[in-house]
Coordinates of C-alpha atoms and ligand atoms in Angstrom, one line a residue:
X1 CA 78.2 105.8 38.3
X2 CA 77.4 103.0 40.7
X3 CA 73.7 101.7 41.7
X4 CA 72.8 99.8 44.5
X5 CA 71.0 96.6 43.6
X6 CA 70.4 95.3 46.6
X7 CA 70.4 95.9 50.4
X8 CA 69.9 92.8 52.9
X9 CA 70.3 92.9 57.2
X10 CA 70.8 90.1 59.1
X11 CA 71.2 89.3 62.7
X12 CA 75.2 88.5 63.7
X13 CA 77.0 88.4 67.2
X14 CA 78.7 91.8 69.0
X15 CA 81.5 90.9 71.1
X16 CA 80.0 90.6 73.6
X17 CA 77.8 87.5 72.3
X18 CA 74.7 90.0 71.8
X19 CA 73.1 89.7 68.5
X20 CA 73.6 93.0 66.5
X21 CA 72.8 94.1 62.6
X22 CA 74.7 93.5 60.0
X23 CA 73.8 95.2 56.6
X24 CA 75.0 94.1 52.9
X25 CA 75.1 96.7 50.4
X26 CA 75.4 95.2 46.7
X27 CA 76.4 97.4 43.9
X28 CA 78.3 96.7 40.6
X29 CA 81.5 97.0 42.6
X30 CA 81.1 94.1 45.2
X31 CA 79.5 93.4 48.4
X32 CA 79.6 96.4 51.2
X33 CA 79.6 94.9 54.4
X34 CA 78.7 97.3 58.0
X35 CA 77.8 96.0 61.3
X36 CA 76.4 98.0 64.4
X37 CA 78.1 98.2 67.6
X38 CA 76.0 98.8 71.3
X39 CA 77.1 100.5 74.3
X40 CA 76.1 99.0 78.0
X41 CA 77.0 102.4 79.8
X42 CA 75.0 104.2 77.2
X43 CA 73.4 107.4 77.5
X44 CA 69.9 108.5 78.0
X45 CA 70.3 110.9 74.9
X46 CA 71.6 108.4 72.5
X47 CA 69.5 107.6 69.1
X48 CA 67.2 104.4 70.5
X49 CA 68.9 101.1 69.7
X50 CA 65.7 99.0 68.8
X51 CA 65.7 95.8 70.7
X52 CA 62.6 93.1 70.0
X53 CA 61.7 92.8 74.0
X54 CA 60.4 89.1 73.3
X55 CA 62.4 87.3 76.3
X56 CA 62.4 83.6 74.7
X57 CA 65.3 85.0 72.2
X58 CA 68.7 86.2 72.9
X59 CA 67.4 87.4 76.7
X60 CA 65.1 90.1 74.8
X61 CA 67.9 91.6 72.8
X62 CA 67.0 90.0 69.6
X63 CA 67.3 92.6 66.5
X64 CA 64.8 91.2 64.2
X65 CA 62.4 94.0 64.4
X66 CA 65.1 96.5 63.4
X67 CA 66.4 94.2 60.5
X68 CA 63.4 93.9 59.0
X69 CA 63.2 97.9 58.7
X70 CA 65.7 97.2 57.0
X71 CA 64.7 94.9 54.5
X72 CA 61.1 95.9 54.2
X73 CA 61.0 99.5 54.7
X74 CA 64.7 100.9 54.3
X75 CA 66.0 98.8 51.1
X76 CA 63.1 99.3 49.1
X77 CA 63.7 103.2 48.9
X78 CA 66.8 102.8 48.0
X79 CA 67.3 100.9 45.4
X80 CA 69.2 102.2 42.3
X81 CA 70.3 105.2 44.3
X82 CA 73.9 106.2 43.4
X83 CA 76.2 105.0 46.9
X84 CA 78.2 108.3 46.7
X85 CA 74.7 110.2 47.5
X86 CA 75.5 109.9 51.1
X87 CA 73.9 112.9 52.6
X88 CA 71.3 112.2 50.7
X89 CA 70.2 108.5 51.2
X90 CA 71.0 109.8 55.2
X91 CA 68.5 112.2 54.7
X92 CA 65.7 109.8 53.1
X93 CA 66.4 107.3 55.9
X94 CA 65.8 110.2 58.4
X95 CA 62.8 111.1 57.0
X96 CA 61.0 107.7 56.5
X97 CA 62.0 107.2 60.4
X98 CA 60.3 110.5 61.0
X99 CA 61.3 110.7 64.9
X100 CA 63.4 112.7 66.8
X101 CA 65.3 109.6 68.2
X102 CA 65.0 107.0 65.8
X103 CA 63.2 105.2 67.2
X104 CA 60.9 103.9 64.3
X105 CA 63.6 102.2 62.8
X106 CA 66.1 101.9 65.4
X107 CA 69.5 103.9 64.8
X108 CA 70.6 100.0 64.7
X109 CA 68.9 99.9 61.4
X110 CA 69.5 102.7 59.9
X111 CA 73.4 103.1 61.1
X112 CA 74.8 99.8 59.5
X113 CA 73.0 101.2 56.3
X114 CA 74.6 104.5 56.4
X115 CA 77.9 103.0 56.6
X116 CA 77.6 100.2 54.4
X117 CA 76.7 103.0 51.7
X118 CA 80.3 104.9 52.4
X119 CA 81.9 102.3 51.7
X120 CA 79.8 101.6 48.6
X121 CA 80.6 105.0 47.5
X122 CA 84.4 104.9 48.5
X123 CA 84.8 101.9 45.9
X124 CA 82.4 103.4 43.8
X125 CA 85.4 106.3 43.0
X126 CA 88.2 103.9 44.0
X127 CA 89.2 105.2 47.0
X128 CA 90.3 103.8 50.2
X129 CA 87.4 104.4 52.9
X130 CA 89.6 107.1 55.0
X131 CA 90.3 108.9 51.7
X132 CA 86.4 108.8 50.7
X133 CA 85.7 109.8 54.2
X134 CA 87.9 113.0 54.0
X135 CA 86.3 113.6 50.6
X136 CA 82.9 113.6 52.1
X137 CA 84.1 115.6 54.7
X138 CA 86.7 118.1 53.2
X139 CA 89.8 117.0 55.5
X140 CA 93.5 116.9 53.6
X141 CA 96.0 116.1 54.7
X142 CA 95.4 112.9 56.8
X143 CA 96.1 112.4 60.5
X144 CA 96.9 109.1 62.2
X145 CA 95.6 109.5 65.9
X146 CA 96.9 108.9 69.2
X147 CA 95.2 105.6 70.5
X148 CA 93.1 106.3 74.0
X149 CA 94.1 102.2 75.1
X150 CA 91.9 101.2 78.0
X151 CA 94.0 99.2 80.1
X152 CA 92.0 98.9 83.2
X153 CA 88.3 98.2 83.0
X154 CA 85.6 99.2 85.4
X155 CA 82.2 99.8 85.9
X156 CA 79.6 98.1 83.9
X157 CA 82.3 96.6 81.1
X158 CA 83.4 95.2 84.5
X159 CA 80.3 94.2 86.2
X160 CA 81.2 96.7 88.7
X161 CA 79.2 99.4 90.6
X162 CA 80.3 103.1 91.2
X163 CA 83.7 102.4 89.7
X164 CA 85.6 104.5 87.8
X165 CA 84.9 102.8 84.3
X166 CA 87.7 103.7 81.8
X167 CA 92.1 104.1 82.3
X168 CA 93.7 104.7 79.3
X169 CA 97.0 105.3 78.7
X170 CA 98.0 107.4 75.6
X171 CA 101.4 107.2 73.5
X172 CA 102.1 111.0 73.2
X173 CA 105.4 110.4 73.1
X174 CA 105.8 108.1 70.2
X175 CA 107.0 109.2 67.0
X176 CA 104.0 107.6 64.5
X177 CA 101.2 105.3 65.0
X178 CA 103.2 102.3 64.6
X179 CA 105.2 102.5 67.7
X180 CA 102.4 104.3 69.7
X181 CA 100.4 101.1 69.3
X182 CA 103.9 99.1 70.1
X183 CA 104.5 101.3 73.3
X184 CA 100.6 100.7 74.4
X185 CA 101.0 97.1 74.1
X186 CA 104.2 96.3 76.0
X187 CA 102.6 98.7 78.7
X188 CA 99.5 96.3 78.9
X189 CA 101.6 93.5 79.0
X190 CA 103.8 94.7 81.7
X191 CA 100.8 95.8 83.8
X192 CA 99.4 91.6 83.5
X193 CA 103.0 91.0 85.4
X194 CA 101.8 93.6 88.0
X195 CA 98.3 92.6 88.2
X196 CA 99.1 88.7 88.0
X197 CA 102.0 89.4 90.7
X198 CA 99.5 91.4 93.2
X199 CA 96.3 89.6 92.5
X200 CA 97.1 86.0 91.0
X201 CA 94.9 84.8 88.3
X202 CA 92.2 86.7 89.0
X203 CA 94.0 89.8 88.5
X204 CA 94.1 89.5 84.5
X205 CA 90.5 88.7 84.3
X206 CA 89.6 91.1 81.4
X207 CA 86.3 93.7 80.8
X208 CA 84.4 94.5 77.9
X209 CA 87.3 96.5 76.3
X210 CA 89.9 93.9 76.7
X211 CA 91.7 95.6 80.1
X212 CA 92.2 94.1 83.1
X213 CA 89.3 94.2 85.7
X214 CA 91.0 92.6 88.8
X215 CA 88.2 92.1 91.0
X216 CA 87.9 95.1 94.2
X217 CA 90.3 96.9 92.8
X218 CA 88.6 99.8 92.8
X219 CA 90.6 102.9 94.2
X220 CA 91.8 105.1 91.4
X221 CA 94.7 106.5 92.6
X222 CA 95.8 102.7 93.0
X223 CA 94.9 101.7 89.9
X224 CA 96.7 104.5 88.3
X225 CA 99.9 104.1 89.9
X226 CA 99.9 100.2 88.9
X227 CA 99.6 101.9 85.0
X228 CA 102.6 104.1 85.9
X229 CA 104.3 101.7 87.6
X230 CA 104.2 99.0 84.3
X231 CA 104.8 102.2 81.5
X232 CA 108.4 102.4 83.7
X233 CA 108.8 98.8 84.0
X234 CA 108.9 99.0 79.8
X235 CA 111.0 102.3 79.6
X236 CA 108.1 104.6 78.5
X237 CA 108.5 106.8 82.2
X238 CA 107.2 110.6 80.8
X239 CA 106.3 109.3 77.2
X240 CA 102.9 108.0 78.2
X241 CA 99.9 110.4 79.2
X242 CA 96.6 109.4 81.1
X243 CA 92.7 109.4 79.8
X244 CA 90.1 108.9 82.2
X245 CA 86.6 108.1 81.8
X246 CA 84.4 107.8 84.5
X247 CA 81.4 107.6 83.0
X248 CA 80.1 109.4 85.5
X249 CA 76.1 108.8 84.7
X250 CA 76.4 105.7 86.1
X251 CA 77.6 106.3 89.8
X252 CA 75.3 109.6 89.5
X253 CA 72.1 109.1 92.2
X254 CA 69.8 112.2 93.3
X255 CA 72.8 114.8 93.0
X256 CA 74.9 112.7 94.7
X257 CA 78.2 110.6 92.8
X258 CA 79.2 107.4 94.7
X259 CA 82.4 106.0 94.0
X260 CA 83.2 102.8 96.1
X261 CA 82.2 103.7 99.4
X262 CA 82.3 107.4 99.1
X263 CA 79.8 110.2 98.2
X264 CA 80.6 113.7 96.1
X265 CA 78.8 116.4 95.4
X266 CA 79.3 117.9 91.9
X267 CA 81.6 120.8 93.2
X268 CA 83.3 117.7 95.3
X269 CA 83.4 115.5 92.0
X270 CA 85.4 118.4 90.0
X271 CA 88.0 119.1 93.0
X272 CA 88.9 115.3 92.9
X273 CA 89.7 115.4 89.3
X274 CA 91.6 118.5 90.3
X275 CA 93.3 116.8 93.0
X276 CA 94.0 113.8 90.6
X277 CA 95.1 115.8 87.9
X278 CA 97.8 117.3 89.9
X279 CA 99.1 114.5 91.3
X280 CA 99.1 112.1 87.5
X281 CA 99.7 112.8 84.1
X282 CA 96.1 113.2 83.2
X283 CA 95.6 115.1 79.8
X284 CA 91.9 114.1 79.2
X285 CA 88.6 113.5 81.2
X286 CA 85.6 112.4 79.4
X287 CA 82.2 112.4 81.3
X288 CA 83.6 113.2 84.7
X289 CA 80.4 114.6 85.6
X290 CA 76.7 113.2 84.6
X291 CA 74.5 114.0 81.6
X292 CA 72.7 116.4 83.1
X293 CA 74.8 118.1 85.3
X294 CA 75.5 120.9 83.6
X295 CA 76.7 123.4 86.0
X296 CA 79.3 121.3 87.8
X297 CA 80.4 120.7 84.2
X298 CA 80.8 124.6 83.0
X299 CA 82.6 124.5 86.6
X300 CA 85.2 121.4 85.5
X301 CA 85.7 123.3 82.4
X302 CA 86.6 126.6 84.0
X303 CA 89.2 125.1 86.1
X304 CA 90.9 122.2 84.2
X305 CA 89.8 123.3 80.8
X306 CA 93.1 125.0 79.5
X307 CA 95.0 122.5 80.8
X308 CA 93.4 119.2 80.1
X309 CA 91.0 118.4 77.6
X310 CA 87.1 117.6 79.1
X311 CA 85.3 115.6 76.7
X312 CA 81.2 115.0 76.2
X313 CA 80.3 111.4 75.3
X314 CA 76.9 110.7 77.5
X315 CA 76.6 114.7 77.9
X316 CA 76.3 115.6 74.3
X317 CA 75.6 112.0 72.5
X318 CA 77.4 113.1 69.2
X319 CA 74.5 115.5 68.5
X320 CA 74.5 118.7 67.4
X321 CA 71.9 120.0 69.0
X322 CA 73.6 118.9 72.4
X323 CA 77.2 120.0 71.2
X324 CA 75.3 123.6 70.7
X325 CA 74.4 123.9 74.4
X326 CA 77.5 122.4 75.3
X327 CA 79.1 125.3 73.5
X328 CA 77.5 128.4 74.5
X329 CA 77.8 127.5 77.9
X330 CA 81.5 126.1 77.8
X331 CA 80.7 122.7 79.3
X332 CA 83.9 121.2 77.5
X333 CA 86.0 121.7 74.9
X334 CA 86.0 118.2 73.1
X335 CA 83.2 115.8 71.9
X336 CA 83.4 112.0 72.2
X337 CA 82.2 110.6 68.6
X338 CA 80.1 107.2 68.3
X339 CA 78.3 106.9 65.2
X340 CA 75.3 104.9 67.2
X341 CA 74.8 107.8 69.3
X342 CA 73.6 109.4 65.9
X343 CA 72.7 106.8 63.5
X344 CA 74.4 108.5 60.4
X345 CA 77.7 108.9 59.1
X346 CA 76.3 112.5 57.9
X347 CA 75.1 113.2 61.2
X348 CA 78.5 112.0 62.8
X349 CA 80.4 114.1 60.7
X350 CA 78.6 117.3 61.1
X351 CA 79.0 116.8 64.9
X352 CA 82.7 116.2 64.3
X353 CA 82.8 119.7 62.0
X354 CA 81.3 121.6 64.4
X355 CA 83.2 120.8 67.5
X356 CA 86.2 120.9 65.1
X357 CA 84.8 124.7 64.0
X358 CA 85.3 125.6 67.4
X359 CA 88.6 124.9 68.3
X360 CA 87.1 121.8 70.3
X361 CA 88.8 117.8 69.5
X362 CA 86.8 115.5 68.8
X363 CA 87.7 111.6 69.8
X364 CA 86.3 108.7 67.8
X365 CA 85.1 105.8 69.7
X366 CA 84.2 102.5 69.7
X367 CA 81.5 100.9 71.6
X368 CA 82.2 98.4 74.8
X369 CA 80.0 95.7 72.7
X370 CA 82.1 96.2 69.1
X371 CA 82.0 94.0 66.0
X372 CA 85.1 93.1 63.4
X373 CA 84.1 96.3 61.6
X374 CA 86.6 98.6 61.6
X375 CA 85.0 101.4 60.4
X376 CA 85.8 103.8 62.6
X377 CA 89.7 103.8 61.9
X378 CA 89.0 105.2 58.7
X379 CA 86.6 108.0 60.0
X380 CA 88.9 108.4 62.7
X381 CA 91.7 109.5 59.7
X382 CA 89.6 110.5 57.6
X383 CA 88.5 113.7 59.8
X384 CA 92.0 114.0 61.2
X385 CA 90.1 113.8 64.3
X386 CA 93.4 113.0 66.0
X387 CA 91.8 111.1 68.9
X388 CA 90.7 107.5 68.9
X389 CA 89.4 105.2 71.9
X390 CA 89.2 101.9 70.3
X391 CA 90.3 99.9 74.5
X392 CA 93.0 97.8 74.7
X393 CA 95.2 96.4 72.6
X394 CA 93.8 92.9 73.0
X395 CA 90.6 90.7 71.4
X396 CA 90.0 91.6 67.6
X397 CA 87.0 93.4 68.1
X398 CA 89.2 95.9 69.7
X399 CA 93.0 94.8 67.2
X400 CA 90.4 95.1 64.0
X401 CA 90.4 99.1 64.6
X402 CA 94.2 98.6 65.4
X403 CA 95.5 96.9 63.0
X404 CA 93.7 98.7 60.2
X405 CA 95.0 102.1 61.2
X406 CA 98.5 100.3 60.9
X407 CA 97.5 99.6 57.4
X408 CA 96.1 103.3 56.5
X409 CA 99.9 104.4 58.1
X410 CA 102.0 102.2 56.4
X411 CA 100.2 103.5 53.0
X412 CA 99.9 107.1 53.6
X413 CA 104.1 106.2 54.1
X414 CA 105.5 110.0 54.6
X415 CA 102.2 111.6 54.1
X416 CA 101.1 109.9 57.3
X417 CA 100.8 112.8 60.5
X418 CA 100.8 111.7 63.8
X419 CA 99.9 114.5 66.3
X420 CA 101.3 112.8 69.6
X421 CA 101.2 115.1 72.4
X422 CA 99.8 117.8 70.5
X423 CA 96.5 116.4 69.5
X424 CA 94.6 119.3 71.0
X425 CA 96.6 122.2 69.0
X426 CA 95.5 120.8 65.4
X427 CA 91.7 122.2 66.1
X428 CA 92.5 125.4 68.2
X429 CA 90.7 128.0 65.9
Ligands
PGA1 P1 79.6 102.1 76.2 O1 80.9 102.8 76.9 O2 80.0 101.8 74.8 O3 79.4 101.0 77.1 O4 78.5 103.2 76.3 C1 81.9 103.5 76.3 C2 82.0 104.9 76.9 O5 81.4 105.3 77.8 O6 82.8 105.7 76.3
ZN2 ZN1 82.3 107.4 77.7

């Protein structure tokens, strides 16, 4: 048994030069390091990320008030608690917050805490983090997932305005992790040629995810045929599929979505991703519609649902209570995960088990402000989610989730699965 001594938060940089919290966990086995990442298109359900408001520091964004939650009302409680109590220590964390939305302690406080105890626990029983992870959650054998690689950036990671806000391209057609990540990267590479070619410099000026954000370039269908055009430059023509996410809540005003100079209605916004489905090799929309509109999103699922996946991020904030709704009404049939949506890795996972439960995927993600913590490349494996959005394959906020899946692969050797197009048929019940 393992005890933890000593818990300590302190304020560090995202990537986006934000300050954000970074928790220590010491226990007999070393120092257990977690940092929290922050969204900018965030959504108004999300766990409340606790912010001090005083404008002389960091532009208002300063995290001391959550950090010392940390240190004066958090750590205290925990000391000498065993690390592999995980649900547990969640559970007393939840309860001294006491709120509905964290937002006594900030889900920035209490999130880094969470995960800085699984990894406490995972060397606590020597494992590695993604085998602890499937321990915790009861997941053998391990799956490697397809990378969602955001390519082109719009929207707010691209100081844009009613713009569609993620492209991704997805290596369904690679044979493991390894080359999927290898076929990404030549893609985003050729696609700079493109871009460089078409727009000069300016073309390669990169968003918050590390893809391109050419300035008004804002027409979908063109930006999707400049992703095409670079996967056939490199050889990968029918190997590569297409992710979207629109993030829809953020071109969403009075019932009325605005993308560029154009206006939809909900039942417009669902027969554009029809029309755009037919015409690309689109296997996944997340947040096409807003977090609210939940008709219009019932409707997208009716029509594209058995043949593309339609994923919740800002609809159902990786809460169960939201993934309920979304269920019984059959809004979707896949759930974006962000731990910081939630503020526990027990919360996290039960969201991940129950869309799992019901047939549903369920994508890890990231956050567009991220830290060197790559955490969520072993929950990603160790859930066999299948599914991870972790941008492009550039900047090491974004390479750190990268690389270390490259390292789980290389040491789960033959035991290493990699779904490729078939991501969707591991969870069907
Ligand atoms: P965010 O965006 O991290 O800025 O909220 C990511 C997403 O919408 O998926
Ligand atoms: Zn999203």
């Amino acid at each position: 048994m393992s005890e933890i001594s000593k818990i300590k938060a302190r304020e560090v940089l995202d990537s986006r030069g934000n300050p954000t919290v970074e928790v220590d966990i010491i226990t007999e086995d070393g120092i257990f390091r977690a940092m929290t990442p922050s969204g900018a298109s965030a959504g108004q359900y999300e766990a409340l990320e606790l912010r001090d408001g005083d404008k002389s520091r960091y532009l208002g964004k300063g995290t001391l008030k959550a950090i010392e939650n940390v240190n004066k009302k958090i750590a205290p409680k925990l000391i000498g608690f065993d690390p592999v109590a995980q649900e547990a220590i969640d559970n007393i964390m939840l309860k001294l917050d006491g709120t509905e939305n964290k937002e006594k302690f900030g889900a920035n406080a209490i999130l880094p805490v969470s995960m800085a105890v699984t990894k406490a626990g995972a060397a606590s029983k020597k494992l590695g983090l993604y085998q602890y992870i499937g321990e915790l959650f009861g997941v053998i054998p391990y799956m490697l997932p397809v990378p969602m690689c955001n390519v082109i950036n719009g929207g707010k990671h691209a100081g844009q305005e009613n713009s569609i806000q993620e492209h991704m391209l997805m290596p369904t057609g690679a044979k493991n992790f390894f080359e999927g990540v290898r076929m990404v990267s030549e893609s985003y590479h050729h696609l700079a040629k493109i871009l460089k070619e078409k727009f000069g410099a300016g073309g390669i000026l990169i968003g918050d995810e590390g893809g391109f954000a050419p300035v008004n370039f804002v027409d979908v269908s063109e930006r999707l045929d400049l992703m095409l055009k670079a996967v056939e430059n490199v050889g990968y023509d029918g190997m590569m599929h297409i992710a979207l996410d629109p993030a829809s809540s953020e071109f969403f005003y009075d019932g009325t979505y605005k993308i560029g100079k154009k206006s939809y209605t909900g039942g417009e916004m669902v027969d554009f991703y029809v029309d755009l489905c037919d015409k690309y090799p689109i296997i996944s929309i997340e947040d096409g519609l807003a977090e609210d509109d939940w008709d219009f999103w019932v409707e997208i699922t009716k029509k594209l649902g058995t043949k593309i996946q339609i994923v919740g991020d800002d609809l159902f904030v990786t809460n169960t209570k939201r993934i309920q709704k979304g269920i019984k009404l059959g809004a979707a049939n896949s759930v974006l995960i962000k731990l910081n949506q939630i503020g526990t890795v027990t919360e996290t996972l039960n969201a991940i088990k129950m869309a799992q439960d019901q047939g549903w995927t369920a994508v890890v993600s990231h956050r567009s402000g991220e830290t060197e913590d790559s955490f969520i490349a072993d929950l990603v494996v160790g859930t066999s989610a299948g599914q991870i959005k972790t941008g492009a394959p550039a900047r090491s906020d974004r390479n750190a989730k990268y690389n270390q899946l490259l390292r789980i692969e290389e040491e789960l050797a033959e035991d290493a699965e990699y779904p490729g197009v078939d991501f969707r048929i591991y969870h069907l019940a």
